[in-house]
Short mmCIF file of C-alpha atoms and ligand atoms in Angstrom, two decimals:
data_model
loop_
_atom_site.label_atom_id
_atom_site.label_comp_id
_atom_site.label_asym_id
_atom_site.label_seq_id
_atom_site.Cartn_x
_atom_site.Cartn_y
_atom_site.Cartn_z
CA MET A 1191 -0.23 -0.07 -0.15
CA ARG A 1192 1.41 3.00 -0.87
CA LYS A 1193 1.03 6.31 1.96
CA PRO A 1194 -0.40 9.22 -0.18
CA PHE A 1195 1.23 12.49 -0.44
CA ILE A 1196 -0.39 15.64 -0.48
CA GLY A 1197 2.64 18.47 -1.27
CA GLY A 1198 1.55 22.28 -1.18
CA ASN A 1199 3.23 24.41 -4.20
CA TRP A 1200 2.88 27.96 -2.71
CA LYS A 1201 5.19 29.06 -6.05
CA MET A 1202 5.74 32.95 -6.17
CA ASN A 1203 3.29 33.89 -3.38
CA THR A 1204 3.15 34.49 0.53
CA ASP A 1205 5.29 37.29 2.06
CA SER A 1206 7.28 36.67 4.97
CA LYS A 1207 4.36 37.16 7.99
CA ILE A 1208 1.72 35.35 5.57
CA ALA A 1209 4.33 32.31 4.93
CA VAL A 1210 4.84 31.62 8.83
CA GLU A 1211 0.64 32.06 9.47
CA LEU A 1212 0.48 29.35 6.82
CA ALA A 1213 3.41 27.15 7.17
CA ARG A 1214 1.49 27.34 11.72
CA GLY A 1215 -1.96 27.10 10.50
CA VAL A 1216 -1.00 23.95 8.31
CA ALA A 1217 1.02 22.00 10.94
CA GLN A 1218 -2.13 22.82 13.62
CA LYS A 1219 -4.52 21.46 11.17
CA CYS A 1220 -2.82 18.86 9.18
CA GLN A 1221 -0.88 16.46 12.37
CA GLN A 1222 -4.18 14.75 13.28
CA PHE A 1223 -3.15 13.01 9.88
CA LEU A 1224 0.21 12.66 9.32
CA SER A 1225 0.54 8.73 10.02
CA LYS A 1226 -1.72 8.54 7.74
CA VAL A 1227 -0.55 10.93 5.11
CA ASP A 1228 2.63 11.99 3.89
CA VAL A 1229 2.19 15.83 3.76
CA SER A 1230 5.58 18.68 2.60
CA VAL A 1231 4.88 22.56 1.88
CA CYS A 1232 6.85 24.01 -0.73
CA PRO A 1233 7.00 27.64 0.21
CA PRO A 1234 9.37 30.64 -1.54
CA PHE A 1235 13.16 30.07 -1.09
CA VAL A 1236 13.41 33.29 1.51
CA TYR A 1237 10.91 31.92 3.72
CA LEU A 1238 12.32 28.29 4.13
CA SER A 1239 13.99 28.61 7.59
CA ALA A 1240 11.45 30.81 8.73
CA VAL A 1241 8.90 27.88 7.10
CA LYS A 1242 10.63 25.48 9.00
CA ASN A 1243 10.85 26.85 12.26
CA ALA A 1244 7.50 27.83 11.94
CA LEU A 1245 6.57 23.99 11.60
CA GLY A 1246 8.23 23.43 14.73
CA SER A 1247 8.29 19.77 15.49
CA SER A 1248 5.02 18.69 13.12
CA ASN A 1249 6.09 15.86 10.95
CA VAL A 1250 5.00 18.49 7.90
CA GLY A 1251 7.81 18.04 5.90
CA LEU A 1252 9.92 20.93 4.21
CA GLY A 1253 10.23 20.88 0.00
CA ALA A 1254 11.84 23.51 -2.10
CA GLN A 1255 10.09 24.59 -5.90
CA ASP A 1256 13.47 24.37 -7.56
CA VAL A 1257 16.94 23.33 -6.95
CA TYR A 1258 20.39 23.63 -8.94
CA PHE A 1259 22.55 20.90 -10.31
CA GLU A 1260 26.13 22.36 -9.20
CA SER A 1261 27.18 21.95 -5.94
CA LYS A 1262 28.66 25.75 -5.02
CA GLY A 1263 30.63 28.40 -7.02
CA ALA A 1264 29.96 31.09 -9.71
CA PHE A 1265 26.48 30.20 -10.37
CA THR A 1266 23.92 33.86 -9.61
CA GLY A 1267 21.19 33.45 -7.62
CA GLU A 1268 20.91 29.75 -8.11
CA ILE A 1269 20.21 27.18 -4.52
CA SER A 1270 22.57 24.36 -4.25
CA CYS A 1271 21.32 20.90 -2.97
CA GLN A 1272 23.64 21.41 0.29
CA MET A 1273 21.80 25.05 0.81
CA LEU A 1274 18.36 23.01 0.88
CA LYS A 1275 19.27 20.39 3.28
CA ASP A 1276 21.33 23.14 5.41
CA VAL A 1277 17.87 24.54 5.81
CA GLY A 1278 15.70 21.39 6.77
CA CYS A 1279 14.23 20.82 3.32
CA LYS A 1280 13.63 16.93 2.61
CA ASN A 1281 11.72 17.39 -1.19
CA VAL A 1282 12.61 19.43 -4.06
CA LEU A 1283 10.12 20.05 -7.08
CA ILE A 1284 12.17 19.26 -10.76
CA GLY A 1285 10.54 19.93 -13.39
CA HIS A 1286 7.68 21.59 -12.38
CA SER A 1287 5.77 22.74 -15.67
CA GLU A 1288 6.31 26.91 -14.76
CA ARG A 1289 10.00 26.49 -14.41
CA ARG A 1290 9.49 24.27 -18.45
CA HIS A 1291 7.27 26.76 -20.07
CA VAL A 1292 8.03 30.19 -18.24
CA ILE A 1293 11.80 29.49 -17.75
CA LYS A 1294 12.35 26.83 -20.28
CA GLU A 1295 14.48 24.47 -18.71
CA THR A 1296 15.08 21.58 -20.92
CA ASP A 1297 14.54 17.75 -20.22
CA GLU A 1298 18.54 17.85 -19.93
CA LEU A 1299 18.69 20.52 -17.25
CA ILE A 1300 16.04 18.59 -14.90
CA ASN A 1301 17.76 15.21 -15.17
CA LYS A 1302 20.90 16.92 -13.94
CA LYS A 1303 19.05 18.32 -11.17
CA LEU A 1304 17.47 15.42 -10.30
CA ILE A 1305 20.21 13.04 -10.22
CA ALA A 1306 22.14 16.07 -8.30
CA ALA A 1307 19.15 16.13 -5.61
CA ILE A 1308 19.27 12.30 -5.51
CA GLU A 1309 22.81 12.48 -4.84
CA ALA A 1310 22.28 15.04 -2.21
CA GLY A 1311 19.50 13.21 -0.10
CA LEU A 1312 16.68 14.85 -1.11
CA LEU A 1313 13.14 13.50 -2.12
CA PRO A 1314 12.83 14.90 -5.34
CA ILE A 1315 8.95 16.00 -6.80
CA PHE A 1316 9.58 15.55 -10.64
CA CYS A 1317 6.84 16.99 -12.29
CA VAL A 1318 5.59 16.09 -16.05
CA GLY A 1319 2.66 16.78 -18.23
CA GLU A 1320 1.03 18.02 -21.36
CA LEU A 1321 0.28 20.90 -22.89
CA LEU A 1322 -3.28 21.82 -24.63
CA GLU A 1323 -2.17 21.29 -27.84
CA GLN A 1324 -0.66 18.18 -27.07
CA ARG A 1325 -3.64 16.43 -25.66
CA LYS A 1326 -6.01 17.94 -28.68
CA ALA A 1327 -2.91 15.95 -30.84
CA GLY A 1328 -3.38 13.14 -29.22
CA LYS A 1329 0.11 12.85 -28.11
CA THR A 1330 -0.20 13.42 -24.00
CA GLU A 1331 1.32 9.74 -23.79
CA GLN A 1332 4.50 10.22 -26.23
CA VAL A 1333 4.83 13.76 -24.12
CA VAL A 1334 5.02 12.65 -20.66
CA LYS A 1335 6.86 9.05 -21.83
CA GLU A 1336 9.35 11.14 -23.45
CA GLN A 1337 9.55 13.87 -20.40
CA ILE A 1338 9.77 10.76 -17.89
CA GLN A 1339 12.44 8.95 -19.86
CA LYS A 1340 14.86 11.88 -20.48
CA GLY A 1341 15.01 13.39 -16.53
CA MET A 1342 15.35 9.82 -15.61
CA ALA A 1343 17.93 9.11 -17.72
CA GLY A 1344 21.21 7.47 -16.01
CA ILE A 1345 19.03 7.00 -12.67
CA THR A 1346 19.55 3.71 -11.33
CA VAL A 1347 16.65 1.52 -10.11
CA GLU A 1348 17.90 1.94 -5.92
CA LYS A 1349 18.68 6.19 -6.64
CA ALA A 1350 14.95 6.22 -8.31
CA LYS A 1351 13.30 4.71 -5.51
CA VAL A 1352 13.37 7.94 -3.78
CA VAL A 1353 11.45 10.03 -6.53
CA THR A 1354 7.80 10.56 -6.41
CA ILE A 1355 6.20 11.67 -9.76
CA ALA A 1356 3.69 13.96 -10.34
CA TYR A 1357 1.82 14.16 -13.13
CA GLU A 1358 0.13 18.29 -13.50
CA PRO A 1359 -1.16 18.64 -17.42
CA VAL A 1360 -0.10 22.27 -18.44
CA TRP A 1361 -3.73 23.25 -18.99
CA ALA A 1362 -5.55 22.38 -15.39
CA ILE A 1363 -2.74 24.74 -13.55
CA GLY A 1364 -4.27 27.11 -12.55
CA THR A 1365 -7.00 27.48 -14.64
CA GLY A 1366 -9.60 25.74 -12.32
CA VAL A 1367 -10.26 23.25 -15.09
CA ASN A 1368 -8.84 20.26 -13.42
CA ALA A 1369 -8.75 16.57 -15.09
CA THR A 1370 -11.07 14.40 -14.06
CA PRO A 1371 -10.35 11.71 -12.11
CA GLY A 1372 -10.90 9.30 -15.07
CA GLN A 1373 -7.75 11.30 -17.21
CA ALA A 1374 -5.74 11.95 -14.67
CA GLN A 1375 -5.91 7.92 -13.49
CA GLU A 1376 -5.41 7.04 -17.38
CA VAL A 1377 -2.05 8.68 -17.75
CA HIS A 1378 -1.07 7.49 -13.88
CA LEU A 1379 -1.61 4.07 -14.59
CA MET A 1380 0.27 4.38 -18.26
CA ILE A 1381 3.28 6.12 -15.89
CA ARG A 1382 3.24 3.11 -13.50
CA GLN A 1383 3.22 1.00 -16.52
CA LEU A 1384 6.13 2.59 -17.51
CA PHE A 1385 7.66 2.54 -14.89
CA ALA A 1386 7.38 -1.38 -14.52
CA ALA A 1387 9.02 -1.25 -17.69
CA MET A 1388 11.90 0.73 -17.46
CA TYR A 1389 12.79 -0.51 -14.38
CA ASN A 1390 10.74 -3.19 -12.77
CA LYS A 1391 6.94 -4.41 -11.36
CA SER A 1392 8.10 -4.04 -7.78
CA PHE A 1393 9.30 -0.50 -7.93
CA ALA A 1394 6.50 0.60 -10.01
CA GLU A 1395 4.44 -0.44 -7.37
CA GLN A 1396 5.38 1.26 -4.91
CA LEU A 1397 6.46 4.40 -6.97
CA ARG A 1398 4.01 7.54 -6.04
CA ILE A 1399 2.14 9.62 -8.11
CA GLN A 1400 0.37 12.78 -7.37
CA TYR A 1401 -1.83 14.55 -9.77
CA GLY A 1402 -1.49 18.67 -9.90
CA GLY A 1403 -3.21 20.78 -11.84
CA SER A 1404 -6.35 22.94 -9.56
CA ALA A 1405 -6.85 20.19 -7.47
CA LYS A 1406 -8.74 21.65 -4.40
CA ALA A 1407 -10.60 20.22 -1.60
CA ASP A 1408 -14.13 19.46 -3.40
CA ASN A 1409 -12.36 17.33 -5.90
CA ALA A 1410 -9.47 15.45 -4.16
CA ALA A 1411 -11.27 13.04 -2.66
CA GLU A 1412 -12.62 11.96 -6.19
CA LEU A 1413 -9.46 12.18 -7.67
CA MET A 1414 -7.81 10.42 -5.05
CA ALA A 1415 -10.44 7.45 -5.14
CA GLN A 1416 -8.60 6.49 -8.10
CA ALA A 1417 -6.18 3.44 -8.25
CA ASP A 1418 -3.38 5.17 -9.39
CA VAL A 1419 -3.42 8.29 -8.25
CA ASP A 1420 -1.73 8.40 -4.75
CA GLY A 1421 -1.49 12.44 -4.03
CA LEU A 1422 -1.89 15.63 -5.10
CA LEU A 1423 0.37 18.10 -5.93
CA VAL A 1424 -1.75 21.62 -4.90
CA GLY A 1425 -0.95 24.87 -5.93
CA GLY A 1426 -3.45 27.80 -4.96
CA ALA A 1427 -5.92 25.62 -2.20
CA SER A 1428 -2.64 24.87 -0.51
CA LEU A 1429 -2.40 28.90 0.22
CA LYS A 1430 -5.49 28.09 2.58
CA ALA A 1431 -4.51 25.85 5.87
CA ASP A 1432 -8.06 25.08 6.00
CA GLU A 1433 -8.57 23.96 2.61
CA PHE A 1434 -5.10 22.19 2.27
CA ALA A 1435 -6.59 20.13 5.62
CA ALA A 1436 -9.79 19.57 4.01
CA MET A 1437 -7.60 17.65 0.99
CA ILE A 1438 -4.91 16.01 3.05
CA LYS A 1439 -8.46 15.09 5.36
CA ALA A 1440 -9.88 13.44 1.97
CA ALA A 1441 -6.14 11.38 1.25
CA ALA A 1442 -6.65 10.17 4.66
CA GLU A 1443 -9.91 8.63 3.75
CA ALA A 1444 -9.87 7.60 0.62
CA LYS A 1445 -6.78 5.14 1.43
CA LYS A 1446 -8.13 3.69 4.44
P1 LIG B 2853 -3.10 24.54 -8.66
O1 LIG B 2853 -1.10 24.25 -9.27
O2 LIG B 2853 -3.11 23.78 -7.86
O3 LIG B 2853 -2.65 25.71 -8.41
O4 LIG B 2853 -3.07 24.24 -10.28
C1 LIG B 2853 -1.01 23.21 -8.83
C2 LIG B 2853 0.56 23.02 -9.17
O5 LIG B 2853 1.50 24.08 -10.41
O6 LIG B 2853 1.72 22.43 -8.72
#
């Protein structure tokens, strides 16, 4: 049985006061579900330390929204895996669609980041997903497969075990239009089968696959009810502690 995993991606939102309040609220409202559900929040870099403090002794994990693959040196503006570990990060998002499509990150760069994060002992959440025109052209499977094959290139099965996949159709992110539970399940199953082929079946059975894209309190239960949906990566709805906690509750109940 895969333990559900809910991530909160705060993106470029909050300020120092709101970030701390939100973290406190999440820690307090989610604590009762943490034996059944893994939870991490990913604030902006500059608030990681403050959020870590605010999470206190709760078991809500801390994650970053990105990382650079080099360990140190002349890379102005970048943040290393060691720096993330130093401030208490457990997880890191890699290949989020906004990094792919707004910042123009390539599969090759994403692969380097994944390798660096795994080597450093971080637990990456590797995001994949197709654009609307790619879905309309019937290319969803091809696009997601290629992102996974290129992103995971050179990563052995032992190392791949720390990775969580987030399937986030780009057309569903921040749009209010979520993939239907059936659409999510279809791609999640394809991803699991791909991992079985790339690695092996028992690893694929343990792999956690989150769905992301307009996940919110009122669709969390039906998404989590799908056999291959093991969690959610939540943007907008993770900025409200009550709504985020409701989604975590739904995850706990869906996978009883
Ligand atoms: P959304 O974002 O929940 O606001 O659609 C999800 C994500 O980008 O991770």
